[in-house]
Amino acid sequence: MKTIVLGSILAVFAFMVAVPAFADHPTTEISVPVGSSTPGCEETNECYIPSEVTVDVGGEVMWSNDDSASHTVTSGTPKDGPDGTFDSGLFLSGQTFSHKFEESGEFPYFCLVHPWMQGTVIAQASEEEHDETAEEDHDESNDDTFDEGTGATVMSQDGSIMIRINSDVPTRGEEAAVSVEFTDAEKNPVEHVNFEITAMQNEEQVLAETKQHAMSGIMEFTTAALGSDSPLDVQVTILGIGLPDDEANWTGPKGEAVSASVVPEFGPLAMIILASAIVSIVAITARSKVIPRL
Ligand SMILES: [Cu+2]
């Protein structure tokens, strides 16, 4: 009798110990460090830190954008382009992206905006998990962001306005045309959108227009002559819908910003525009100066 009880206790104990070891995977964290938007970090393998990690199958990896610029974590290589396994889309300073690795293998990834940024995740099958059925696919990509041809479209948080940004390929010595289009979910133009627009290249402002009024839903701008072929970062901030001289009665999303990176040719892609909504509502002062709160 005594031995049977002891045996059961041992069995229960073994079960309790084995189950957490079987199911638990700590999240592996990777930093996107300050300054990685400038070439040079690849020389010391520090564009993602650490640039190579090994996880168990089923393990999750979380990237934190500790830089001031926006970046992507995109599976594939700059040479062959994205392979479709995972893609963060553009994520802003202070934001994170996570992906769970359900299959073993070596997964190279890079940043679409800054293709010198490369890293690798190695997912290893640990023996006791061979029989584990794959969990449903965790797609962490930003649902309100999608690419259409060379432009990018983002829906405002309240679903009332789709903001589409198009641009020329950034080319050294040339001005780039940047257009902004406001439509509803059925692609009908939204009239009387007040907004401001800025564009930066290599930390230099090449376009800055405040108090713009898109009467019929579309407006085109021209940047200053560009200093290089580097990515162009465009930001559009919606100030409200209504007549320009009637600011007190403007409706719709106010102070919501959309940022887009216009990435020139590399690998098999001629150009790609990545867009992301700034989810925090920004504060607008009397002078329409916007301060993103991230
Ligand atoms: Cu980047």
GROMACS .gro file of C-alpha atoms and ligand atoms in nm:
model
  295
    1MET     CA    1   0.000   0.000   0.000
    2LYS     CA    2   0.270   0.243   0.099
    3THR     CA    3   0.469   0.185  -0.220
    4ILE     CA    4   0.164   0.235  -0.440
    5VAL     CA    5   0.091   0.575  -0.281
    6LEU     CA    6   0.453   0.676  -0.313
    7GLY     CA    7   0.452   0.562  -0.676
    8SER     CA    8   0.146   0.774  -0.754
    9ILE     CA    9   0.299   1.078  -0.590
   10LEU     CA   10   0.612   1.033  -0.796
   11ALA     CA   11   0.408   0.993  -1.114
   12VAL     CA   12   0.211   1.311  -1.043
   13PHE     CA   13   0.532   1.494  -0.958
   14ALA     CA   14   0.699   1.380  -1.281
   15PHE     CA   15   0.393   1.489  -1.478
   16MET     CA   16   0.392   1.833  -1.317
   17VAL     CA   17   0.759   1.883  -1.394
   18ALA     CA   18   0.740   1.750  -1.749
   19VAL     CA   19   0.441   1.953  -1.869
   20PRO     CA   20   0.581   2.303  -1.822
   21ALA     CA   21   0.910   2.202  -1.985
   22PHE     CA   22   0.710   2.062  -2.274
   23ALA     CA   23   0.495   2.368  -2.338
   24ASP     CA   24   0.693   2.666  -2.220
   25HIS     CA   25   0.909   2.872  -2.452
   26PRO     CA   26   1.060   3.199  -2.343
   27THR     CA   27   1.040   3.480  -2.592
   28THR     CA   28   1.373   3.561  -2.755
   29GLU     CA   29   1.428   3.935  -2.778
   30ILE     CA   30   1.616   4.118  -3.052
   31SER     CA   31   1.689   4.491  -3.057
   32VAL     CA   32   1.683   4.713  -3.364
   33PRO     CA   33   1.945   4.952  -3.232
   34VAL     CA   34   1.989   5.328  -3.266
   35GLY     CA   35   2.167   5.423  -3.587
   36SER     CA   36   2.084   5.110  -3.786
   37SER     CA   37   1.919   5.326  -4.054
   38THR     CA   38   2.268   5.441  -4.153
   39PRO     CA   39   2.499   5.191  -4.329
   40GLY     CA   40   2.789   5.065  -4.116
   41CYS     CA   41   2.614   4.847  -3.857
   42GLU     CA   42   2.655   4.550  -4.093
   43GLU     CA   43   3.034   4.567  -4.053
   44THR     CA   44   3.004   4.444  -3.695
   45ASN     CA   45   2.681   4.244  -3.740
   46GLU     CA   46   2.495   4.489  -3.519
   47CYS     CA   47   2.202   4.600  -3.735
   48TYR     CA   48   1.987   4.361  -3.533
   49ILE     CA   49   2.125   4.267  -3.190
   50PRO     CA   50   2.192   3.980  -3.169
   51SER     CA   51   2.204   3.927  -3.544
   52GLU     CA   52   2.174   3.551  -3.509
   53VAL     CA   53   1.954   3.368  -3.258
   54THR     CA   54   1.861   3.002  -3.213
   55VAL     CA   55   1.516   2.910  -3.082
   56ASP     CA   56   1.321   2.588  -3.032
   57VAL     CA   57   1.042   2.516  -3.277
   58GLY     CA   58   0.733   2.681  -3.129
   59GLY     CA   59   0.944   2.959  -2.984
   60GLU     CA   60   0.862   3.323  -3.031
   61VAL     CA   61   1.102   3.599  -3.130
   62MET     CA   62   1.025   3.963  -3.053
   63TRP     CA   63   1.201   4.254  -3.222
   64SER     CA   64   1.194   4.597  -3.053
   65ASN     CA   65   1.256   4.907  -3.258
   66ASP     CA   66   1.495   5.100  -3.032
   67ASP     CA   67   1.594   5.331  -3.318
   68SER     CA   68   1.437   5.666  -3.405
   69ALA     CA   69   1.367   5.556  -3.766
   70SER     CA   70   1.105   5.305  -3.886
   71HIS     CA   71   1.221   4.959  -3.991
   72THR     CA   72   1.093   4.623  -4.111
   73VAL     CA   73   1.172   4.263  -4.018
   74THR     CA   74   1.114   4.080  -4.346
   75SER     CA   75   1.204   3.716  -4.411
   76GLY     CA   76   1.423   3.661  -4.716
   77THR     CA   77   1.737   3.833  -4.839
   78PRO     CA   78   1.803   4.171  -5.005
   79LYS     CA   79   1.932   3.979  -5.309
   80ASP     CA   80   1.627   3.756  -5.360
   81GLY     CA   81   1.363   3.973  -5.197
   82PRO     CA   82   1.099   3.880  -4.938
   83ASP     CA   83   1.017   3.506  -4.923
   84GLY     CA   84   0.680   3.549  -4.753
   85THR     CA   85   0.748   3.355  -4.431
   86PHE     CA   86   0.708   3.660  -4.209
   87ASP     CA   87   0.700   4.036  -4.253
   88SER     CA   88   0.650   4.301  -3.990
   89GLY     CA   89   0.565   4.576  -4.236
   90LEU     CA   90   0.695   4.914  -4.134
   91PHE     CA   91   0.714   4.945  -3.757
   92LEU     CA   92   0.786   5.269  -3.585
   93SER     CA   93   1.029   5.375  -3.317
   94GLY     CA   94   0.925   5.218  -2.986
   95GLN     CA   95   0.708   4.949  -3.144
   96THR     CA   96   0.766   4.572  -3.145
   97PHE     CA   97   0.703   4.285  -3.385
   98SER     CA   98   0.676   3.919  -3.284
   99HIS     CA   99   0.680   3.597  -3.484
  100LYS     CA  100   0.642   3.238  -3.367
  101PHE     CA  101   0.860   2.980  -3.545
  102GLU     CA  102   0.649   2.668  -3.600
  103GLU     CA  103   0.890   2.490  -3.835
  104SER     CA  104   1.256   2.412  -3.809
  105GLY     CA  105   1.500   2.578  -4.043
  106GLU     CA  106   1.725   2.873  -4.097
  107PHE     CA  107   1.537   3.197  -4.156
  108PRO     CA  108   1.734   3.492  -4.293
  109TYR     CA  109   1.562   3.827  -4.271
  110PHE     CA  110   1.637   4.190  -4.356
  111CYS     CA  111   1.496   4.542  -4.348
  112LEU     CA  112   1.313   4.649  -4.665
  113VAL     CA  113   1.397   5.014  -4.602
  114HIS     CA  114   1.764   4.960  -4.513
  115PRO     CA  115   1.875   4.643  -4.697
  116TRP     CA  116   2.218   4.638  -4.529
  117MET     CA  117   2.031   4.533  -4.214
  118GLN     CA  118   2.030   4.153  -4.205
  119GLY     CA  119   1.981   3.886  -3.941
  120THR     CA  120   1.910   3.514  -3.904
  121VAL     CA  121   1.680   3.307  -3.685
  122ILE     CA  122   1.759   2.936  -3.656
  123ALA     CA  123   1.463   2.729  -3.536
  124GLN     CA  124   1.559   2.385  -3.402
  125ALA     CA  125   1.323   2.096  -3.342
  126SER     CA  126   1.369   1.969  -2.989
  127GLU     CA  127   1.301   1.591  -2.979
  128GLU     CA  128   0.993   1.578  -2.755
  129GLU     CA  129   0.813   1.821  -2.978
  130HIS     CA  130   0.821   1.633  -3.306
  131ASP     CA  131   0.464   1.515  -3.253
  132GLU     CA  132   0.331   1.850  -3.149
  133THR     CA  133   0.073   1.969  -3.397
  134ALA     CA  134   0.143   2.307  -3.545
  135GLU     CA  135  -0.064   2.576  -3.386
  136GLU     CA  136  -0.267   2.811  -3.597
  137ASP     CA  137  -0.060   3.058  -3.787
  138HIS     CA  138   0.010   3.373  -3.588
  139ASP     CA  139   0.025   3.647  -3.842
  140GLU     CA  140   0.146   3.955  -3.660
  141SER     CA  141   0.148   4.178  -3.965
  142ASN     CA  142  -0.033   4.505  -3.936
  143ASP     CA  143  -0.382   4.444  -4.075
  144ASP     CA  144  -0.456   4.803  -4.168
  145THR     CA  145  -0.151   4.832  -4.391
  146PHE     CA  146  -0.123   4.694  -4.739
  147ASP     CA  147   0.063   4.764  -5.058
  148GLU     CA  148  -0.098   4.821  -5.393
  149GLY     CA  149   0.148   4.853  -5.676
  150THR     CA  150   0.389   5.133  -5.599
  151GLY     CA  151   0.161   5.315  -5.359
  152ALA     CA  152   0.057   5.230  -5.008
  153THR     CA  153  -0.280   5.269  -4.842
  154VAL     CA  154  -0.368   5.299  -4.476
  155MET     CA  155  -0.716   5.322  -4.322
  156SER     CA  156  -0.779   5.578  -4.050
  157GLN     CA  157  -0.856   5.426  -3.711
  158ASP     CA  158  -1.226   5.509  -3.732
  159GLY     CA  159  -1.248   5.349  -4.079
  160SER     CA  160  -1.371   5.669  -4.245
  161ILE     CA  161  -1.073   5.761  -4.464
  162MET     CA  162  -0.826   5.557  -4.667
  163ILE     CA  163  -0.505   5.752  -4.713
  164ARG     CA  164  -0.306   5.651  -5.019
  165ILE     CA  165   0.046   5.777  -5.079
  166ASN     CA  166   0.218   5.750  -5.419
  167SER     CA  167   0.562   5.872  -5.511
  168ASP     CA  168   0.825   5.880  -5.780
  169VAL     CA  169   1.135   5.671  -5.723
  170PRO     CA  170   1.375   5.887  -5.518
  171THR     CA  171   1.654   5.980  -5.757
  172ARG     CA  172   1.958   6.192  -5.680
  173GLY     CA  173   1.940   6.542  -5.826
  174GLU     CA  174   1.572   6.510  -5.918
  175GLU     CA  175   1.253   6.631  -5.758
  176ALA     CA  176   1.002   6.362  -5.668
  177ALA     CA  177   0.627   6.395  -5.715
  178VAL     CA  178   0.436   6.271  -5.410
  179SER     CA  179   0.059   6.240  -5.426
  180VAL     CA  180  -0.189   6.192  -5.144
  181GLU     CA  181  -0.535   6.052  -5.205
  182PHE     CA  182  -0.824   6.040  -4.959
  183THR     CA  183  -1.108   5.795  -5.029
  184ASP     CA  184  -1.373   5.612  -4.831
  185ALA     CA  185  -1.381   5.233  -4.803
  186GLU     CA  186  -1.568   5.216  -5.138
  187LYS     CA  187  -1.291   5.421  -5.303
  188ASN     CA  188  -1.507   5.730  -5.346
  189PRO     CA  189  -1.313   6.053  -5.292
  190VAL     CA  190  -1.347   6.215  -4.950
  191GLU     CA  191  -1.375   6.590  -5.006
  192HIS     CA  192  -1.239   6.876  -4.797
  193VAL     CA  193  -0.965   6.694  -4.608
  194ASN     CA  194  -0.729   6.929  -4.426
  195PHE     CA  195  -0.386   6.788  -4.364
  196GLU     CA  196  -0.017   6.853  -4.352
  197ILE     CA  197   0.262   6.668  -4.527
  198THR     CA  198   0.635   6.636  -4.472
  199ALA     CA  199   0.906   6.434  -4.646
  200MET     CA  200   1.252   6.360  -4.514
  201GLN     CA  201   1.555   6.207  -4.680
  202ASN     CA  202   1.870   6.131  -4.480
  203GLU     CA  203   1.737   6.349  -4.194
  204GLU     CA  204   1.697   6.641  -4.433
  205GLN     CA  205   1.354   6.791  -4.489
  206VAL     CA  206   1.271   6.794  -4.860
  207LEU     CA  207   0.900   6.876  -4.832
  208ALA     CA  208   0.695   7.051  -4.563
  209GLU     CA  209   0.347   7.188  -4.628
  210THR     CA  210   0.103   7.279  -4.351
  211LYS     CA  211  -0.269   7.365  -4.374
  212GLN     CA  212  -0.328   7.184  -4.702
  213HIS     CA  213  -0.684   7.138  -4.825
  214ALA     CA  214  -0.766   6.852  -5.063
  215MET     CA  215  -1.095   6.979  -5.205
  216SER     CA  216  -1.168   6.679  -5.427
  217GLY     CA  217  -0.975   6.405  -5.248
  218ILE     CA  218  -0.637   6.418  -5.419
  219MET     CA  219  -0.336   6.648  -5.412
  220GLU     CA  220   0.010   6.631  -5.559
  221PHE     CA  221   0.331   6.777  -5.416
  222THR     CA  222   0.688   6.809  -5.536
  223THR     CA  223   0.990   6.765  -5.315
  224ALA     CA  224   1.306   6.973  -5.337
  225ALA     CA  225   1.577   6.826  -5.562
  226LEU     CA  226   1.695   6.515  -5.375
  227GLY     CA  227   2.049   6.479  -5.247
  228SER     CA  228   2.065   6.102  -5.297
  229ASP     CA  229   1.880   5.784  -5.399
  230SER     CA  230   1.809   5.701  -5.035
  231PRO     CA  231   1.459   5.616  -4.906
  232LEU     CA  232   1.214   5.902  -4.874
  233ASP     CA  233   1.005   5.913  -4.557
  234VAL     CA  234   0.669   6.080  -4.610
  235GLN     CA  235   0.433   6.169  -4.327
  236VAL     CA  236   0.075   6.283  -4.374
  237THR     CA  237  -0.122   6.412  -4.075
  238ILE     CA  238  -0.497   6.454  -4.104
  239LEU     CA  239  -0.615   6.772  -3.932
  240GLY     CA  240  -0.989   6.726  -3.994
  241ILE     CA  241  -1.261   6.738  -4.260
  242GLY     CA  242  -1.437   7.064  -4.345
  243LEU     CA  243  -1.392   7.401  -4.512
  244PRO     CA  244  -1.048   7.560  -4.461
  245ASP     CA  245  -1.182   7.868  -4.280
  246ASP     CA  246  -1.411   7.668  -4.050
  247GLU     CA  247  -1.157   7.485  -3.836
  248ALA     CA  248  -1.379   7.489  -3.528
  249ASN     CA  249  -1.629   7.260  -3.704
  250TRP     CA  250  -1.392   7.012  -3.865
  251THR     CA  251  -1.494   6.649  -3.826
  252GLY     CA  252  -1.336   6.309  -3.885
  253PRO     CA  253  -1.001   6.181  -3.762
  254LYS     CA  254  -0.800   6.470  -3.622
  255GLY     CA  255  -0.429   6.452  -3.563
  256GLU     CA  256  -0.392   6.103  -3.701
  257ALA     CA  257  -0.067   6.052  -3.888
  258VAL     CA  258   0.038   5.805  -4.156
  259SER     CA  259   0.401   5.750  -4.238
  260ALA     CA  260   0.531   5.592  -4.556
  261SER     CA  261   0.878   5.494  -4.666
  262VAL     CA  262   0.947   5.517  -5.037
  263VAL     CA  263   1.224   5.266  -5.094
  264PRO     CA  264   1.407   5.284  -5.427
  265GLU     CA  265   1.526   4.996  -5.635
  266PHE     CA  266   1.715   4.708  -5.479
  267GLY     CA  267   1.705   4.335  -5.544
  268PRO     CA  268   1.417   4.236  -5.772
  269LEU     CA  269   1.198   4.528  -5.668
  270ALA     CA  270   1.186   4.851  -5.863
  271MET     CA  271   1.034   5.041  -5.574
  272ILE     CA  272   0.820   4.968  -5.276
  273ILE     CA  273   0.623   5.196  -5.051
  274LEU     CA  274   0.564   5.081  -4.697
  275ALA     CA  275   0.307   5.256  -4.488
  276SER     CA  276   0.208   5.250  -4.128
  277ALA     CA  277  -0.053   5.432  -3.924
  278ILE     CA  278   0.066   5.611  -3.617
  279VAL     CA  279  -0.184   5.468  -3.375
  280SER     CA  280  -0.149   5.731  -3.105
  281ILE     CA  281  -0.353   6.040  -3.163
  282VAL     CA  282  -0.118   6.334  -3.183
  283ALA     CA  283  -0.167   6.664  -3.009
  284ILE     CA  284  -0.232   6.963  -3.234
  285THR     CA  285  -0.140   7.306  -3.107
  286ALA     CA  286  -0.299   7.627  -3.229
  287ARG     CA  287  -0.028   7.652  -3.494
  288SER     CA  288  -0.107   7.302  -3.625
  289LYS     CA  289   0.231   7.182  -3.511
  290VAL     CA  290   0.205   6.809  -3.454
  291ILE     CA  291   0.386   6.619  -3.187
  292PRO     CA  292   0.363   6.241  -3.232
  293ARG     CA  293   0.321   6.070  -2.895
  294LEU     CA  294   0.463   5.722  -2.934
  295CU      CU  295   1.560   4.950  -4.134
   0.00000   0.00000   0.00000
